[in-house]
CSV table of N, CA, C and O in Angstrom, one decimal:
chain,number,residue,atom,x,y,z
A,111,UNK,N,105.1,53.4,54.6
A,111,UNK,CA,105.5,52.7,53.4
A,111,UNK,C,105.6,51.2,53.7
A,111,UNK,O,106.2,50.7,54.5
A,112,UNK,N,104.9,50.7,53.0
A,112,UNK,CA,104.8,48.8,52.9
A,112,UNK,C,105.9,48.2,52.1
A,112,UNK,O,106.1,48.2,50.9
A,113,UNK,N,107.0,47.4,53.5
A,113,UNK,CA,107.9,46.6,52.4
A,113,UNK,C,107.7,45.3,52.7
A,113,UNK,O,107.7,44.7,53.8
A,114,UNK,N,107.3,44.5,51.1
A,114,UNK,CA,107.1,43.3,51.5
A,114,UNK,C,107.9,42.6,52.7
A,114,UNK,O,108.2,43.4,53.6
A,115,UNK,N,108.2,41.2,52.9
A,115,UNK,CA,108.9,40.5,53.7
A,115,UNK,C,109.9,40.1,53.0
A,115,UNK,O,111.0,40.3,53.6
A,116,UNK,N,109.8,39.6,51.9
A,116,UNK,CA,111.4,39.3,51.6
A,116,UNK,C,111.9,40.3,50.8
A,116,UNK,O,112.6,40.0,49.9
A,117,UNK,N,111.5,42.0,51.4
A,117,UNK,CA,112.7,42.9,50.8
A,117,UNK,C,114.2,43.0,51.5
A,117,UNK,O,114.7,42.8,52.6
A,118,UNK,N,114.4,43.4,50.6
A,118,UNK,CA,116.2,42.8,51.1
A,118,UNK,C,117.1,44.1,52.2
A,118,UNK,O,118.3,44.2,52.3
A,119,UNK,N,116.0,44.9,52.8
A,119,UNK,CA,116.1,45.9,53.6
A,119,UNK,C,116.0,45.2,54.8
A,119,UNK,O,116.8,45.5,55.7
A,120,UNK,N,114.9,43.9,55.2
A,120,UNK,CA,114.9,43.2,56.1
A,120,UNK,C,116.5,42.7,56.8
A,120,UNK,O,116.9,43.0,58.0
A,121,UNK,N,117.2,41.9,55.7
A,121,UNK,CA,118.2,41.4,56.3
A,121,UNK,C,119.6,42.3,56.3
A,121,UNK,O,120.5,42.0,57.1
A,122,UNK,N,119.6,43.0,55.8
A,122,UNK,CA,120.3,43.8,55.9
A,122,UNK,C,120.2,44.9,57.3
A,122,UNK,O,121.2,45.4,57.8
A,123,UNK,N,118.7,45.2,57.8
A,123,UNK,CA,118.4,45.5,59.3
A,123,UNK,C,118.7,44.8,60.7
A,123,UNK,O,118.9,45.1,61.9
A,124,UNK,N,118.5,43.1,59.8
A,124,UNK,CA,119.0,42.4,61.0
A,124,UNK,C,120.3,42.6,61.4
A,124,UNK,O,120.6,43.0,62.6
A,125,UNK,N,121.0,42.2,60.6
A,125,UNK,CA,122.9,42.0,60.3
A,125,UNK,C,123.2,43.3,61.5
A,125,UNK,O,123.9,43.3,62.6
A,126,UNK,N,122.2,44.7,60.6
A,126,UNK,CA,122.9,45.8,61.4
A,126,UNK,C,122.6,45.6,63.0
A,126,UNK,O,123.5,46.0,63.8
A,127,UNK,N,121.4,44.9,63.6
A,127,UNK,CA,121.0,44.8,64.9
A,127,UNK,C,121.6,43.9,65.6
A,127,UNK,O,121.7,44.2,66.8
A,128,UNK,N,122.1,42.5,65.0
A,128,UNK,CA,123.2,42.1,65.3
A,128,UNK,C,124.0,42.2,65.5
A,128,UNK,O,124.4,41.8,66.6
A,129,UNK,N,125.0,43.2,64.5
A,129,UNK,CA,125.9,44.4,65.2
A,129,UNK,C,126.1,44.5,66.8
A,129,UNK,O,126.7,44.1,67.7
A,130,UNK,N,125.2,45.4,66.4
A,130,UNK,CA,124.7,46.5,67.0
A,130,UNK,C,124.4,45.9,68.7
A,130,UNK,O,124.5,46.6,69.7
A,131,UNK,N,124.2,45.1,68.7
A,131,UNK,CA,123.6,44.0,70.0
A,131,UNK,C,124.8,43.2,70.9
A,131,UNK,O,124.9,42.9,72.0
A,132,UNK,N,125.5,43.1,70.0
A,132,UNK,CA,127.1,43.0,70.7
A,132,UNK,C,127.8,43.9,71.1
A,132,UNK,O,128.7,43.7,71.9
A,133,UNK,N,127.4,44.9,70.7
A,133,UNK,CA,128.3,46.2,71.0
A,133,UNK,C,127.8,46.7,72.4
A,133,UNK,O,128.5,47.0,73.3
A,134,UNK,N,126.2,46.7,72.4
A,134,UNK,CA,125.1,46.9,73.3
A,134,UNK,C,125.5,45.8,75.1
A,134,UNK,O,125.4,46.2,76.3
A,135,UNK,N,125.8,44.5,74.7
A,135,UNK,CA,125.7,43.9,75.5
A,135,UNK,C,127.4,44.2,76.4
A,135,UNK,O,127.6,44.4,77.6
A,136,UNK,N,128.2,44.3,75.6
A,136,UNK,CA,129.3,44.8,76.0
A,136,UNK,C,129.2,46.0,76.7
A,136,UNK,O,129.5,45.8,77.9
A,137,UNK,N,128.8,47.6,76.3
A,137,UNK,CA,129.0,48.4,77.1
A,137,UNK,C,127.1,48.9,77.4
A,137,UNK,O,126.6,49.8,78.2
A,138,UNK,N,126.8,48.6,77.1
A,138,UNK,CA,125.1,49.2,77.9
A,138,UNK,C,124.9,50.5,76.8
A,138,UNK,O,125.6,51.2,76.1
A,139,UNK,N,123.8,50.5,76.8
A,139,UNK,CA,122.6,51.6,76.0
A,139,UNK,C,123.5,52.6,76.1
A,139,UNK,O,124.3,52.7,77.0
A,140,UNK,N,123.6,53.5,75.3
A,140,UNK,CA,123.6,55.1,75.3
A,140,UNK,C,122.8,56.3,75.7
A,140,UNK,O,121.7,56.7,75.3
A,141,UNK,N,123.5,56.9,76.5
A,141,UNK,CA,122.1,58.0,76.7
A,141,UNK,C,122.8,59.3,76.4
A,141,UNK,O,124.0,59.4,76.0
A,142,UNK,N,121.7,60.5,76.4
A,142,UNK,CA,121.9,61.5,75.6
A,142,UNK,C,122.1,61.9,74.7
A,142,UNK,O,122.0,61.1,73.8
A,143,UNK,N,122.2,62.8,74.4
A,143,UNK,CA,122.4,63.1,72.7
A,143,UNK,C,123.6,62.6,72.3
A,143,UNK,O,124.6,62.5,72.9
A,144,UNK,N,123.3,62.1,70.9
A,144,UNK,CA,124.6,60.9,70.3
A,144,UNK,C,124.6,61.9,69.1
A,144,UNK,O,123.7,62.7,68.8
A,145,UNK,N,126.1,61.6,68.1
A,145,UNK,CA,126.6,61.4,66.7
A,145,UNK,C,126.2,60.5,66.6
A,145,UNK,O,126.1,59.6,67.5
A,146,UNK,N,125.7,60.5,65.3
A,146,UNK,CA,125.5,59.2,64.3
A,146,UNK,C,126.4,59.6,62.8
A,146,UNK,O,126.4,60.7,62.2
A,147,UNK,N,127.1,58.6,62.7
A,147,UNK,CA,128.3,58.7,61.5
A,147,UNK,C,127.5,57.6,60.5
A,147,UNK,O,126.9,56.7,61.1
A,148,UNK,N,127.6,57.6,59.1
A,148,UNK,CA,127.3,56.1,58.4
A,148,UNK,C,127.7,56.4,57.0
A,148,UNK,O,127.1,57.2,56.3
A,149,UNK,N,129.0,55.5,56.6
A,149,UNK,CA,129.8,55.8,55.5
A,149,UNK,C,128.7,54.5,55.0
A,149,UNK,O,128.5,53.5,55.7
A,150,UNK,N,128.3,54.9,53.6
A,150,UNK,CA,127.4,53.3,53.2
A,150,UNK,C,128.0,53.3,51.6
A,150,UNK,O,127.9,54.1,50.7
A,151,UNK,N,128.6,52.0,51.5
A,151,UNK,CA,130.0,51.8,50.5
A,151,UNK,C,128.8,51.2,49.7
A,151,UNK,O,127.8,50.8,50.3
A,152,UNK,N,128.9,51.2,48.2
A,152,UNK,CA,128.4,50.4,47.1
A,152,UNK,C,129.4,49.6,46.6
A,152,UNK,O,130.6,50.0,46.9
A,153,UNK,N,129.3,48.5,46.1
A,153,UNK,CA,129.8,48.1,45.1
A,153,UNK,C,130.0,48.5,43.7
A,153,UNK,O,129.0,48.4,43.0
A,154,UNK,N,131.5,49.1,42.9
A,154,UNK,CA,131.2,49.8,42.1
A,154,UNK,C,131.2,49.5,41.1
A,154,UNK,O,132.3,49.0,40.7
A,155,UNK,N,129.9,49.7,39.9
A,155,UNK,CA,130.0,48.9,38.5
A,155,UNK,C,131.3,48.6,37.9
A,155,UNK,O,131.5,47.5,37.4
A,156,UNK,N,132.5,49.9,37.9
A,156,UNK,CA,133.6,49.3,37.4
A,156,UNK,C,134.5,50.4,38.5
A,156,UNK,O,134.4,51.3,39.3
A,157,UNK,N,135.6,49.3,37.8
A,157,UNK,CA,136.7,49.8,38.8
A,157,UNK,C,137.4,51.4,38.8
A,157,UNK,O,138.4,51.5,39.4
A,158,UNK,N,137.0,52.3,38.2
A,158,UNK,CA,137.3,53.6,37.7
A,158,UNK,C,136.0,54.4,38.4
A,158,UNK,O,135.8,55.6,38.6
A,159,UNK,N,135.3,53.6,38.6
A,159,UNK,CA,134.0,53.7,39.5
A,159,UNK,C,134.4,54.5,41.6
A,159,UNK,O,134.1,55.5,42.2
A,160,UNK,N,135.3,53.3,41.6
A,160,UNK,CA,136.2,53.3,43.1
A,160,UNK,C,136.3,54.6,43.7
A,160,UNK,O,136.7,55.4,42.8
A,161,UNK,N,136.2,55.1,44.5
A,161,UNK,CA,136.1,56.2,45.5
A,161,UNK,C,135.2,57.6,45.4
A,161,UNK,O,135.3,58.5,46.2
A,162,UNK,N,134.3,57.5,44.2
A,162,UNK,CA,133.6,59.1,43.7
A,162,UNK,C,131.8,58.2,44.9
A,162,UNK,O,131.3,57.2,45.3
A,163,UNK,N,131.6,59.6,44.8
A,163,UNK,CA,130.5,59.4,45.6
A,163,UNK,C,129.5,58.8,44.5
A,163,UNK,O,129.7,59.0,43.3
A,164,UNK,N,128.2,57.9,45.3
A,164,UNK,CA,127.0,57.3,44.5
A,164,UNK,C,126.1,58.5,45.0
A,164,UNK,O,126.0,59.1,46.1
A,165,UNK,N,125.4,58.7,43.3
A,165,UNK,CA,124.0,59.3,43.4
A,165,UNK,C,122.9,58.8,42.8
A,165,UNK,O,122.5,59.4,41.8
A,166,UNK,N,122.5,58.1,43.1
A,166,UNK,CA,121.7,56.9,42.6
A,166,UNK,C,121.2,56.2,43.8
A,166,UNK,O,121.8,56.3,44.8
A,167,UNK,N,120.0,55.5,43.6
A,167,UNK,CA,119.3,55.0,44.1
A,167,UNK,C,120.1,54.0,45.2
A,167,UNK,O,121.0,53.5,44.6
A,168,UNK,N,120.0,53.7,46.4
A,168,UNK,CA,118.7,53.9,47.3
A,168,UNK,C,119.4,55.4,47.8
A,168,UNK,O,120.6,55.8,47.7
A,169,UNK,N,118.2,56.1,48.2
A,169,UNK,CA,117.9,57.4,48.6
A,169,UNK,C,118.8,57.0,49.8
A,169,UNK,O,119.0,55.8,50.0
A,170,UNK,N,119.4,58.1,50.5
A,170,UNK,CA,120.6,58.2,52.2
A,170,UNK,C,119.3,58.3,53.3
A,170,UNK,O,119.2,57.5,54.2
A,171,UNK,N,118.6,59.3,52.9
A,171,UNK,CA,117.6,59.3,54.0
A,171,UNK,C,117.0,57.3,54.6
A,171,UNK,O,117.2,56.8,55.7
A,172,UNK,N,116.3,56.7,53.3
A,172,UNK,CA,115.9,55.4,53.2
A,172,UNK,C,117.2,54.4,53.9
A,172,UNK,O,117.0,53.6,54.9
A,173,UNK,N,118.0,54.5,53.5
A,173,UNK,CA,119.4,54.1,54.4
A,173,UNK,C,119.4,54.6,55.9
A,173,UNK,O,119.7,53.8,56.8
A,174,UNK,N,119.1,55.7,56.2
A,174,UNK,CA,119.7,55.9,57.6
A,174,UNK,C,118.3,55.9,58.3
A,174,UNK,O,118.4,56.5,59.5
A,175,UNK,N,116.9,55.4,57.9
A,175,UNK,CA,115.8,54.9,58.5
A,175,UNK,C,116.3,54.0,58.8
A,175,UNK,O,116.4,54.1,60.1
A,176,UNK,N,116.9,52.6,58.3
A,176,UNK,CA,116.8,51.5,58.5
A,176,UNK,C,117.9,51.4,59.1
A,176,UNK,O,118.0,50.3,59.5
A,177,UNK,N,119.1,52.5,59.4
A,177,UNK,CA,120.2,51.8,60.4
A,177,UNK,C,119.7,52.6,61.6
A,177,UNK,O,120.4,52.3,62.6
A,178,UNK,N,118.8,53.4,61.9
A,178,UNK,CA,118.8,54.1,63.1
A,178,UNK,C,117.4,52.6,63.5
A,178,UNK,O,117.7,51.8,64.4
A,179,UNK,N,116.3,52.6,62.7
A,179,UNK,CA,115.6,51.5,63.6
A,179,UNK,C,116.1,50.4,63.8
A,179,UNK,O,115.4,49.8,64.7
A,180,UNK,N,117.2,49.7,63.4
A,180,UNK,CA,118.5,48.4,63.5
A,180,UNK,C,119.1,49.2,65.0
A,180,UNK,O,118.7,48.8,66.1
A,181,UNK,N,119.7,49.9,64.9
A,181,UNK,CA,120.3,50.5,66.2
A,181,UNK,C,119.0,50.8,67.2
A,181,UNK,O,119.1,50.3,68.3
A,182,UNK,N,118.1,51.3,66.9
A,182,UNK,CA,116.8,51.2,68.1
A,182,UNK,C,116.5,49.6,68.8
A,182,UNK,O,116.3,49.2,69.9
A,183,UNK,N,116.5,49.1,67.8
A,183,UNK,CA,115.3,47.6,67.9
A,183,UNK,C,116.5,47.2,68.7
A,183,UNK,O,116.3,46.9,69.9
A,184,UNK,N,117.7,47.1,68.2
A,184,UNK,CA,119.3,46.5,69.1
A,184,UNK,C,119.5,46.9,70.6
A,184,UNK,O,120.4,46.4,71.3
A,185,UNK,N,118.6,47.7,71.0
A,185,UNK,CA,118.8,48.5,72.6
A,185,UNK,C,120.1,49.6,72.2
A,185,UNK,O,120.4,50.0,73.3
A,186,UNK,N,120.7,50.1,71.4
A,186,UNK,CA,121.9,51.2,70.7
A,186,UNK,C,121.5,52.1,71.4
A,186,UNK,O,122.5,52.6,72.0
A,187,UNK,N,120.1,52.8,72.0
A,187,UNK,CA,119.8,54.1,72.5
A,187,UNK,C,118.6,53.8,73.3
A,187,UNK,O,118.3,52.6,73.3
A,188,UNK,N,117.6,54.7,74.0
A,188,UNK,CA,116.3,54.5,74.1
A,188,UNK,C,115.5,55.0,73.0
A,188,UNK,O,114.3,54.6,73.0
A,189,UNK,N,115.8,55.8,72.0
A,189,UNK,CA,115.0,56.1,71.1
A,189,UNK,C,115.3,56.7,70.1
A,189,UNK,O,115.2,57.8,70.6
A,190,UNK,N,115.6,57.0,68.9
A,190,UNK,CA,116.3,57.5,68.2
A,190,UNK,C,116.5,59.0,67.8
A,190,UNK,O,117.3,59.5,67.1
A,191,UNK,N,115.5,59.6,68.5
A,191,UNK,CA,115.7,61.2,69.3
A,191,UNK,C,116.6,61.6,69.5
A,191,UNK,O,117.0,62.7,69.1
A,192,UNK,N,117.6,60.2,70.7
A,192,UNK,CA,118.6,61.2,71.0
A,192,UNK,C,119.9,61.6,70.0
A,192,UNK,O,121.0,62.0,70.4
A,193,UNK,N,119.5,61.3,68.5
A,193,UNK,CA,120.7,61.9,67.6
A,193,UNK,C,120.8,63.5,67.6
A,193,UNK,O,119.9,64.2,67.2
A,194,UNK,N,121.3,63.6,67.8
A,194,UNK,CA,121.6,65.5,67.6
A,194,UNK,C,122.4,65.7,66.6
A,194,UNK,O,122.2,66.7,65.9
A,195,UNK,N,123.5,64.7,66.1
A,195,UNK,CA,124.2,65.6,65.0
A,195,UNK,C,123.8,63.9,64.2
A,195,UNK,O,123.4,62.8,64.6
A,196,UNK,N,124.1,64.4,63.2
A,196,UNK,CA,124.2,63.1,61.8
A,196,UNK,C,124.9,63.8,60.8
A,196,UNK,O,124.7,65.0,60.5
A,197,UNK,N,126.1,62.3,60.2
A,197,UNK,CA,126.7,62.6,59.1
A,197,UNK,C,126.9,61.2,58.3
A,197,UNK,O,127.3,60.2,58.9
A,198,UNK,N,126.6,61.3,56.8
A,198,UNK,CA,126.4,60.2,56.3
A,198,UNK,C,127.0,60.7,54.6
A,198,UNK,O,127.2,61.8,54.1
A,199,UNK,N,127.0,59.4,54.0
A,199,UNK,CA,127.8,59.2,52.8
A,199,UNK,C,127.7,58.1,52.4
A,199,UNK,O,127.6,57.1,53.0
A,200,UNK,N,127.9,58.2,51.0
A,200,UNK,CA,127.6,57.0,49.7
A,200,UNK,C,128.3,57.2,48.8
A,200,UNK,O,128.0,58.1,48.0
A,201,UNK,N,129.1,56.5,48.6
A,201,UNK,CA,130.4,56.5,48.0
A,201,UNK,C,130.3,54.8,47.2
A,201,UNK,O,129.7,53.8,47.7
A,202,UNK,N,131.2,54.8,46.0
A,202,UNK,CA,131.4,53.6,45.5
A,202,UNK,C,132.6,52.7,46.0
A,202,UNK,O,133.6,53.4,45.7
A,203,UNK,N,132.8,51.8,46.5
A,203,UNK,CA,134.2,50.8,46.6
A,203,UNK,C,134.0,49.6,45.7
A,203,UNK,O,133.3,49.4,44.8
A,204,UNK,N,135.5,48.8,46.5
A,204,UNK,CA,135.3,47.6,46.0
A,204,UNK,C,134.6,46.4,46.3
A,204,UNK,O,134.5,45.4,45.7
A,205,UNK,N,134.2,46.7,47.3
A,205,UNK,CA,132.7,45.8,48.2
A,205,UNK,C,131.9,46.5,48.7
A,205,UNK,O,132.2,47.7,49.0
A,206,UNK,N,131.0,46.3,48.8
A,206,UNK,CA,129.9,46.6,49.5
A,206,UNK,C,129.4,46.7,51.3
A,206,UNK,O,129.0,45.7,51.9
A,207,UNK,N,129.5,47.5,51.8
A,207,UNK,CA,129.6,47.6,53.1
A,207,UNK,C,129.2,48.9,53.6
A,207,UNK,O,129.0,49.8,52.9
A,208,UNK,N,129.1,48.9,55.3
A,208,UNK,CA,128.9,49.7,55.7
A,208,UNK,C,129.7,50.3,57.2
A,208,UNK,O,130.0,49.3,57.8
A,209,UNK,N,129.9,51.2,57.9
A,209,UNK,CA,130.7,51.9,58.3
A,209,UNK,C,129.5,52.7,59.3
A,209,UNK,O,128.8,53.6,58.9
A,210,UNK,N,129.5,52.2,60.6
A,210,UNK,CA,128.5,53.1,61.3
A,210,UNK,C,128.8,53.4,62.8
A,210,UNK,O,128.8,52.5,63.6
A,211,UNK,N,128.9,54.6,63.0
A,211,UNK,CA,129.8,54.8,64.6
A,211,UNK,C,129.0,56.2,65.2
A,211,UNK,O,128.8,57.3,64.9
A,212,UNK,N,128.6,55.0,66.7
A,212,UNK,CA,128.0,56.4,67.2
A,212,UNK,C,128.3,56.7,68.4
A,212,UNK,O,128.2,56.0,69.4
A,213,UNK,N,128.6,57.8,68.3
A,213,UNK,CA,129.6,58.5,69.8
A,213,UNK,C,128.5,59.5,71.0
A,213,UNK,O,127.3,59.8,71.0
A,214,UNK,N,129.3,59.6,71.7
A,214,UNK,CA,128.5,60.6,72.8
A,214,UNK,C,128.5,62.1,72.4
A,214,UNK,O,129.3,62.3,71.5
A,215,UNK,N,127.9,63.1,72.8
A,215,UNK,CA,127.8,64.6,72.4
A,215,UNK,C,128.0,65.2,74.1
A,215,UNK,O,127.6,66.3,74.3
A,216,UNK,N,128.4,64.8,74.6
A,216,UNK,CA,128.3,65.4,76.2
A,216,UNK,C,129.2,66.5,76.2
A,216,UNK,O,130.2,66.2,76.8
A,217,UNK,N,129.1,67.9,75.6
A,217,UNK,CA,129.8,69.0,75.6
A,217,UNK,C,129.0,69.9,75.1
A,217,UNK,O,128.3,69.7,74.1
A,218,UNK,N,128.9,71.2,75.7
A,218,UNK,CA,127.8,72.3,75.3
A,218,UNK,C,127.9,72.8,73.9
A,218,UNK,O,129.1,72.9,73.8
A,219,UNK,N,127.6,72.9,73.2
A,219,UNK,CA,127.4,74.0,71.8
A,219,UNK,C,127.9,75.5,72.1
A,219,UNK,O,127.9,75.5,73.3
A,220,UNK,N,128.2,76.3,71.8
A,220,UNK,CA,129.1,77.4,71.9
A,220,UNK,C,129.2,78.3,70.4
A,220,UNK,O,129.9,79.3,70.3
């Protein structure tokens, strides 16, 4: 899929890689299979709006492309392979933001 240059997915990938690159420099890459968590807040047309989930555009999948390659391009992992579990959500608030935390999986399945 071709996104121009100044689509606004760009800067919003950086911000996340920025993040993401502080966090990195502080404790070092992740290895193994990781959680990926990402609560992604809208801004909500009206205030009665506030806490029900968004279903509407942009697609979750198109969202969690562009924070897993922000977390790749950041050094976050060696590849984005190593997610094993994912959980994500789109919900309306009062700002706009996002919420993304990714943990270790180092415990067998059972």
């Amino acid at each position: 899929m071709y996104l121009p240059k100044d689509h606004p997915v760009h800067e919003w990938k950086k911000a996340i890689e920025t993040c993401a690159g502080q966090c990195v420099r502080r404790t070092g890459a992740m290895e193994g299979p990781l959680r990926l968590e990402c609560a992604f807040n809208f801004a909500a047309p009206k205030r009665s709006a506030v806490g029900h989930y968004r279903h509407a555009k942009p697609d979750i999948d198109n969202l969690l492309k562009a924070v897993m390659d922000a977390l790749t391009d950041a050094g976050m992992w060696e590849d984005d392979s190593q997610v094993a579990c994912l959980h994500a959500t789109k919900v309306q608030s009062d700002s706009a933001f996002a919420v993304i935390r990714v943990t270790s999986l180092h415990f067998k399945v059972e």
